[in-house]
């Protein structure tokens, strides 16, 4: 998180002291660093060099319009999983022609809207979906460009909730059924075979599963080309992990070497779908301490952010660093940091060594840029947080904190 640093004991995002943002917009609030976002994107461009892959940022990781606009401005495309994400991409000025569409449950309406917009690639995840896409293509008098998402059946060695490449996973079509499906598609007039796709999971911290999966998938790509399928794109998915605590994921350079080595000689244009590695360490969640509860069994710090604002700890037992915005000396004790939500799983940081937090004090949850705000909900009727984007010494609100009235928008009493 090198764009978030202490200066004279005060945590800054680039040149902006974070307490100033917390005081101005309130807490909880997500804060993102433009330099981090741009730097992470640029590192992928540099690592892949002359291969010049299409970098389709995975919108689900953080779908704020200003982040989408930033990546579009850097030449990025997008990886979407719903009609809503397509609408966001277009609203932010992104190009449908650089957008790929994954997901096991695309509706015919979503397919039609994407085809109409001129989508680059539908990543199709089942035989029945392929037939539905063909029907949409024929109805609109177009050939829908598709890639089959194949399941390479490798263990990504990540948390079981975010592994997608296992035989038992709902994602992708079984590897051994792919050739027959491409052959069948030759007779479907609403389709055009344009690529091949895979994605084995998220928060990958080892390169060997990536190598194993892509070696298999590149072999299949060559076979399909030999069978005269007019493929152009090899979409290798996303998943590169980041450091939350002590993980040591492959560097982008190492990841690029593995991808390029496994896919060389395919002649394909590579498509990448990075999410977390672009935004995860570009964001923090600011929170304020409300109370302490010191029981004979435990010390709790109760903060104003809850699992509705940052779901990852409750859902995946994920670890996010928790640090004070203003450093204070003192003896460290073990503290559980919990939110106000009425659920026992609303524990945001467990058994941390901290100088006992004081009511009113400000803290940040680190590495919260990916799957933070995008997974936030209104559970317990809590308005979702504000989002702020910093650039050098300047900052601006890129999403207002929800107001109380927003909580019942569309409802009838
Ligand atoms: N492509 C596909 C087809 C995906 O399913 C995903 C993530 C990505 C790309 C981007 O993966 P990334 O580079 O961000 O790892 N909510 C979970 C993560 C779910 C990932 C879902 N798919 C979390 O908070 O850890």
XYZ file of C-alpha atoms and ligand atoms in Angstrom:
438
model
C 0.000 0.000 0.000
C 2.851 2.332 -0.860
C 0.615 5.275 -1.774
C -0.731 5.256 1.776
C 2.108 6.330 4.087
C 2.648 7.970 7.456
C 4.058 11.477 7.426
C 4.927 12.758 10.882
C 2.719 10.074 12.395
C -0.352 10.899 10.262
C -1.580 8.465 7.581
C -1.750 10.094 4.141
C -3.203 9.020 0.812
C -0.620 10.455 -1.589
C -0.308 14.059 -0.317
C -3.609 14.238 1.570
C -3.836 13.621 5.341
C -6.632 11.096 5.818
C -8.048 12.732 8.989
C -8.919 15.769 6.855
C -11.048 13.586 4.572
C -12.699 11.792 7.506
C -13.563 15.102 9.127
C -14.968 16.548 5.899
C -17.032 13.619 4.570
C -17.574 11.618 7.745
C -17.044 7.928 8.343
C -17.202 5.205 7.199
C -15.693 6.310 3.887
C -13.681 4.583 1.198
C -10.635 6.483 -0.078
C -8.781 5.561 -3.281
C -5.440 6.732 -4.655
C -5.261 7.736 -8.325
C -1.496 7.162 -8.394
C -1.955 3.625 -7.077
C -4.659 2.838 -9.652
C -2.635 4.266 -12.522
C 0.565 2.646 -11.252
C -0.989 -0.808 -10.974
C -2.477 -0.561 -14.483
C 0.825 0.680 -15.911
C 2.694 -2.202 -14.273
C 0.533 -4.691 -16.208
C 1.111 -2.820 -19.475
C 4.870 -2.809 -18.844
C 5.066 -6.439 -17.727
C 3.359 -7.729 -20.883
C 5.275 -5.358 -23.171
C 5.029 -6.174 -26.851
C 2.369 -8.833 -26.355
C 0.010 -5.856 -25.849
C -2.853 -7.777 -24.253
C -6.262 -6.204 -23.923
C -6.534 -5.383 -20.218
C -10.181 -5.854 -19.302
C -10.550 -4.537 -15.758
C -12.937 -6.732 -13.786
C -15.700 -4.288 -12.894
C -17.043 -6.346 -9.983
C -13.946 -5.560 -7.928
C -14.859 -1.870 -7.731
C -17.446 -0.417 -10.052
C -17.244 3.286 -9.145
C -17.711 5.332 -12.342
C -14.613 7.429 -11.802
C -12.441 4.326 -11.456
C -13.952 2.892 -14.643
C -13.338 6.194 -16.409
C -9.735 6.247 -15.241
C -9.027 2.768 -16.637
C -10.893 3.558 -19.878
C -8.670 6.611 -20.245
C -5.598 4.399 -19.877
C -6.795 2.260 -22.800
C -8.392 -0.443 -20.688
C -11.340 -2.598 -21.567
C -13.713 -4.248 -19.108
C -14.796 -7.641 -17.823
C -18.474 -7.545 -16.870
C -20.942 -10.021 -15.395
C -24.288 -8.237 -15.761
C -26.291 -5.763 -17.783
C -25.861 -3.350 -14.892
C -22.085 -3.507 -15.186
C -22.339 -2.905 -18.944
C -24.464 0.157 -18.270
C -21.860 1.428 -15.788
C -19.048 0.902 -18.277
C -20.883 2.886 -20.930
C -21.914 5.591 -18.478
C -18.236 5.987 -17.559
C -17.190 6.300 -21.217
C -15.833 2.748 -21.614
C -16.051 0.954 -24.929
C -18.328 -2.038 -25.467
C -15.935 -3.117 -28.219
C -13.309 -3.691 -25.509
C -15.670 -5.431 -23.102
C -16.035 -9.138 -22.343
C -19.090 -10.616 -20.636
C -18.824 -13.612 -18.270
C -21.267 -15.233 -15.855
C -23.307 -18.441 -15.742
C -26.706 -16.735 -15.797
C -26.822 -14.077 -18.507
C -30.446 -13.398 -19.447
C -31.524 -13.079 -23.099
C -32.260 -9.387 -22.381
C -28.705 -8.829 -21.110
C -27.292 -10.696 -24.115
C -29.335 -8.595 -26.542
C -28.281 -5.315 -24.936
C -24.613 -6.340 -25.041
C -24.788 -7.584 -28.628
C -26.513 -4.394 -29.655
C -23.808 -2.341 -27.944
C -21.108 -4.163 -29.932
C -19.534 -6.280 -27.203
C -16.120 -7.865 -27.932
C -16.705 -11.320 -26.463
C -19.401 -13.311 -24.694
C -17.688 -15.767 -22.377
C -20.202 -18.587 -22.506
C -20.419 -20.968 -19.576
C -22.794 -23.783 -20.679
C -24.255 -25.548 -23.718
C -27.722 -24.161 -23.001
C -26.361 -20.634 -22.717
C -24.680 -21.089 -26.117
C -28.047 -21.983 -27.638
C -29.695 -18.981 -25.991
C -26.985 -16.676 -27.343
C -27.424 -18.164 -30.820
C -31.157 -17.425 -30.618
C -30.480 -13.819 -29.592
C -27.964 -13.415 -32.421
C -30.405 -14.768 -35.009
C -33.216 -12.598 -33.700
C -31.071 -9.472 -34.013
C -29.600 -10.561 -37.348
C -26.085 -10.544 -35.880
C -23.371 -13.063 -35.153
C -22.582 -12.960 -31.450
C -18.813 -13.290 -30.907
C -18.264 -15.940 -28.263
C -15.561 -17.741 -26.335
C -16.308 -20.820 -24.306
C -15.162 -20.496 -20.736
C -13.578 -23.867 -20.128
C -12.949 -25.319 -16.737
C -9.325 -26.462 -16.750
C -9.826 -28.489 -13.569
C -6.879 -27.214 -11.612
C -6.829 -26.357 -7.945
C -6.063 -22.659 -7.650
C -5.084 -23.155 -3.981
C -7.070 -20.188 -2.780
C -10.013 -19.791 -0.372
C -12.704 -22.336 -1.313
C -15.280 -19.564 -1.776
C -13.264 -17.908 -4.555
C -11.814 -20.944 -6.379
C -13.603 -21.489 -9.690
C -11.513 -23.990 -11.651
C -12.391 -27.193 -9.828
C -14.389 -29.977 -11.490
C -17.230 -29.368 -9.031
C -17.431 -25.628 -9.715
C -20.518 -24.071 -11.328
C -18.272 -22.075 -13.662
C -17.177 -22.909 -17.185
C -17.857 -25.955 -19.367
C -16.048 -29.234 -18.713
C -12.733 -29.196 -20.548
C -13.405 -32.396 -22.488
C -16.755 -31.102 -23.845
C -15.325 -27.957 -25.388
C -14.275 -29.269 -28.800
C -17.680 -30.853 -29.459
C -19.433 -27.613 -28.488
C -17.296 -25.503 -30.833
C -18.035 -28.035 -33.598
C -21.770 -27.739 -32.899
C -21.528 -23.957 -32.977
C -20.435 -24.086 -36.625
C -24.081 -24.759 -37.491
C -25.445 -21.954 -35.327
C -26.020 -18.905 -37.515
C -26.314 -16.431 -34.668
C -22.794 -17.110 -33.412
C -19.176 -16.529 -34.325
C -16.421 -18.418 -32.468
C -14.023 -15.604 -31.591
C -12.005 -16.895 -28.656
C -11.390 -19.224 -25.756
C -11.599 -18.283 -22.096
C -10.734 -19.545 -18.626
C -10.492 -18.185 -15.074
C -9.419 -20.459 -12.236
C -10.033 -18.314 -9.188
C -9.179 -15.198 -7.292
C -6.449 -14.128 -4.857
C -4.003 -16.562 -6.466
C -0.716 -16.510 -4.576
C 1.147 -19.146 -6.585
C 1.993 -19.231 -10.254
C 1.952 -23.015 -10.713
C -1.866 -23.348 -11.031
C -1.840 -20.513 -13.588
C 0.886 -22.280 -15.570
C -0.945 -25.625 -15.402
C -4.299 -24.168 -16.456
C -2.965 -22.012 -19.281
C -0.788 -24.769 -20.685
C -3.912 -26.909 -21.002
C -6.023 -24.081 -22.398
C -3.362 -23.007 -24.921
C -3.236 -26.598 -26.181
C -6.997 -26.525 -26.683
C -6.719 -23.176 -28.486
C -4.238 -24.672 -30.953
C -6.474 -27.677 -31.522
C -9.480 -25.441 -32.214
C -7.462 -23.369 -34.685
C -6.384 -26.593 -36.397
C -10.082 -27.451 -36.683
C -10.606 -24.156 -38.511
C -12.423 -22.247 -35.816
C -11.677 -18.567 -36.499
C -10.528 -17.763 -32.952
C -8.651 -14.527 -32.275
C -8.702 -14.060 -28.505
C -7.337 -16.109 -25.652
C -8.835 -14.750 -22.443
C -6.760 -15.904 -19.468
C -9.051 -14.447 -16.792
C -7.953 -12.588 -13.700
C -7.059 -13.693 -10.220
C -3.570 -12.418 -9.464
C -3.410 -12.042 -5.687
C -2.258 -9.143 -3.543
C -0.576 -8.848 -0.161
C -3.064 -8.326 2.654
C -0.709 -9.489 5.424
C 2.141 -11.829 4.640
C 1.039 -13.389 1.346
C 3.710 -13.375 -1.343
C 1.830 -13.530 -4.644
C 3.828 -13.596 -7.870
C 4.871 -10.127 -9.026
C 3.134 -8.810 -12.138
C 6.368 -9.426 -14.036
C 6.500 -13.055 -12.886
C 2.792 -13.502 -13.683
C 3.361 -12.064 -17.185
C 6.296 -14.426 -17.773
C 4.161 -17.431 -16.830
C 1.194 -16.327 -18.969
C 3.344 -15.462 -21.975
C 5.364 -18.681 -21.776
C 2.252 -20.870 -21.508
C 0.426 -19.171 -24.388
C 3.257 -18.542 -26.831
C 2.812 -20.004 -30.317
C -0.965 -19.673 -30.150
C -0.924 -16.493 -32.215
C -3.832 -15.279 -30.069
C -4.421 -11.767 -28.836
C -4.388 -12.112 -25.066
C -7.204 -10.763 -22.910
C -6.552 -10.253 -19.185
C -9.235 -9.708 -16.551
C -7.468 -8.286 -13.498
C -9.629 -6.931 -10.698
C -8.143 -7.126 -7.226
C -4.530 -6.587 -8.355
C -5.473 -3.204 -9.858
C -7.678 -1.804 -7.113
C -7.211 -3.810 -3.903
C -4.205 -2.000 -2.562
C -5.369 1.313 -3.998
C -8.070 1.831 -1.373
C -8.711 2.034 2.373
C -11.867 2.233 4.455
C -11.870 4.972 7.091
C -13.757 4.388 10.312
C -14.199 6.031 13.708
C -14.154 4.287 17.079
C -17.486 4.565 18.896
C -16.937 2.650 22.138
C -14.772 0.112 23.880
C -16.184 -2.859 25.685
C -13.731 -4.420 28.078
C -15.076 -7.731 29.330
C -13.272 -10.309 31.451
C -12.918 -12.443 28.295
C -12.123 -9.861 25.599
C -11.414 -6.292 24.654
C -13.650 -4.971 21.882
C -13.281 -1.780 19.903
C -16.664 -0.953 18.375
C -16.303 1.093 15.195
C -18.791 2.819 12.896
C -18.026 0.564 9.889
C -19.735 -2.802 9.776
C -19.903 -5.971 7.734
C -22.417 -4.240 5.471
C -19.637 -1.776 4.497
C -16.803 -4.334 4.300
C -18.105 -7.883 3.946
C -14.858 -9.751 3.300
C -13.914 -10.566 6.911
C -17.390 -11.959 7.678
C -17.723 -13.879 4.422
C -14.192 -15.231 3.890
C -12.516 -14.664 7.251
C -10.389 -12.240 5.247
C -7.692 -10.190 6.950
C -7.480 -6.425 6.427
C -4.818 -4.401 8.175
C -6.265 -1.998 10.789
C -4.178 1.048 11.591
C -4.701 4.392 13.343
C -4.808 7.537 11.195
C -2.752 9.275 13.889
C -0.106 7.161 15.569
C -0.102 7.179 19.354
C 2.431 5.639 21.735
C 1.341 3.142 24.359
C 1.296 -0.465 25.408
C -0.216 -2.807 22.836
C -3.000 -5.127 23.877
C -5.112 -7.670 22.007
C -8.327 -6.210 20.605
C -11.212 -7.465 18.454
C -12.518 -4.726 16.170
C -16.257 -5.118 15.620
C -18.979 -3.228 13.792
C -22.471 -2.145 14.852
C -24.335 -4.788 12.805
C -26.450 -7.285 14.737
C -24.573 -10.407 13.683
C -21.893 -12.334 15.536
C -19.844 -12.440 12.318
C -19.593 -8.634 12.278
C -15.962 -8.846 13.384
C -13.797 -6.785 11.058
C -10.402 -7.436 12.642
C -9.757 -10.243 15.103
C -7.156 -10.456 17.874
C -5.068 -7.491 16.750
C -2.215 -6.024 18.745
C -3.130 -2.368 19.148
C -2.637 0.532 21.492
C -6.113 0.421 23.035
C -8.313 2.488 20.662
C -10.034 5.546 22.179
C -13.610 6.641 21.400
C -13.560 9.206 18.582
C -10.231 8.012 17.220
C -9.916 7.405 13.455
C -8.614 4.197 11.873
C -8.234 2.701 8.402
C -8.899 -0.796 7.148
C -6.179 -1.408 4.574
C -6.283 -3.127 1.167
C -10.000 -2.395 0.922
C -10.170 -1.120 -2.677
C -11.318 -4.455 -4.146
C -14.618 -6.132 -3.239
C -15.187 -3.530 -0.525
C -17.707 -0.959 -1.716
C -18.842 -3.239 -4.549
C -20.054 -5.803 -1.993
C -21.481 -3.257 0.449
C -25.168 -3.553 1.319
C -27.850 -1.739 3.270
C -28.196 -4.540 5.830
C -29.508 -3.209 9.131
C -30.768 -0.215 7.110
C -27.334 1.359 7.079
C -26.695 3.863 4.276
C -23.657 2.851 2.244
C -20.421 4.841 2.722
C -19.081 7.754 0.704
C -16.201 7.190 -1.751
C -13.361 9.636 -2.254
C -10.658 9.748 -4.920
C -7.320 11.371 -4.099
C -4.897 12.735 -6.676
C -1.682 14.178 -5.244
C -2.739 17.015 -2.896
C -6.348 17.085 -4.090
C -9.366 14.922 -3.374
C -13.002 14.756 -4.358
C -16.092 12.778 -3.448
C -16.772 10.296 -6.268
C -19.859 8.866 -4.610
C -21.899 10.600 -1.978
C -22.751 8.852 1.221
C -26.260 7.442 0.869
C -28.927 9.494 2.584
C -31.553 8.058 4.873
C -34.252 8.555 2.153
C -32.161 6.457 -0.243
C -32.843 3.495 2.018
C -36.475 3.204 0.896
C -36.197 4.440 -2.675
C -38.747 2.536 -4.775
C -40.630 1.186 -1.762
C -44.321 1.732 -0.986
C -45.734 1.994 2.509
N -12.681 -12.823 -14.320
C -13.661 -13.599 -13.839
C -14.391 -14.472 -14.756
C -13.963 -13.570 -12.460
O -14.912 -14.373 -11.995
C -13.235 -12.721 -11.606
C -13.548 -12.655 -10.178
C -12.224 -11.906 -12.162
C -11.968 -11.994 -13.517
C -11.403 -10.962 -11.339
O -10.640 -11.640 -10.405
P -9.538 -10.855 -9.531
O -8.436 -10.413 -10.465
O -10.204 -9.722 -8.879
O -9.099 -11.888 -8.558
N -15.435 -11.269 -3.593
C -14.227 -12.086 -3.542
C -13.623 -12.263 -4.894
C -14.575 -12.827 -5.921
C -13.965 -12.934 -7.280
C -15.000 -13.213 -8.312
N -14.488 -13.324 -9.659
C -13.269 -11.441 -2.549
O -13.608 -10.442 -1.941
O -12.170 -11.967 -2.332
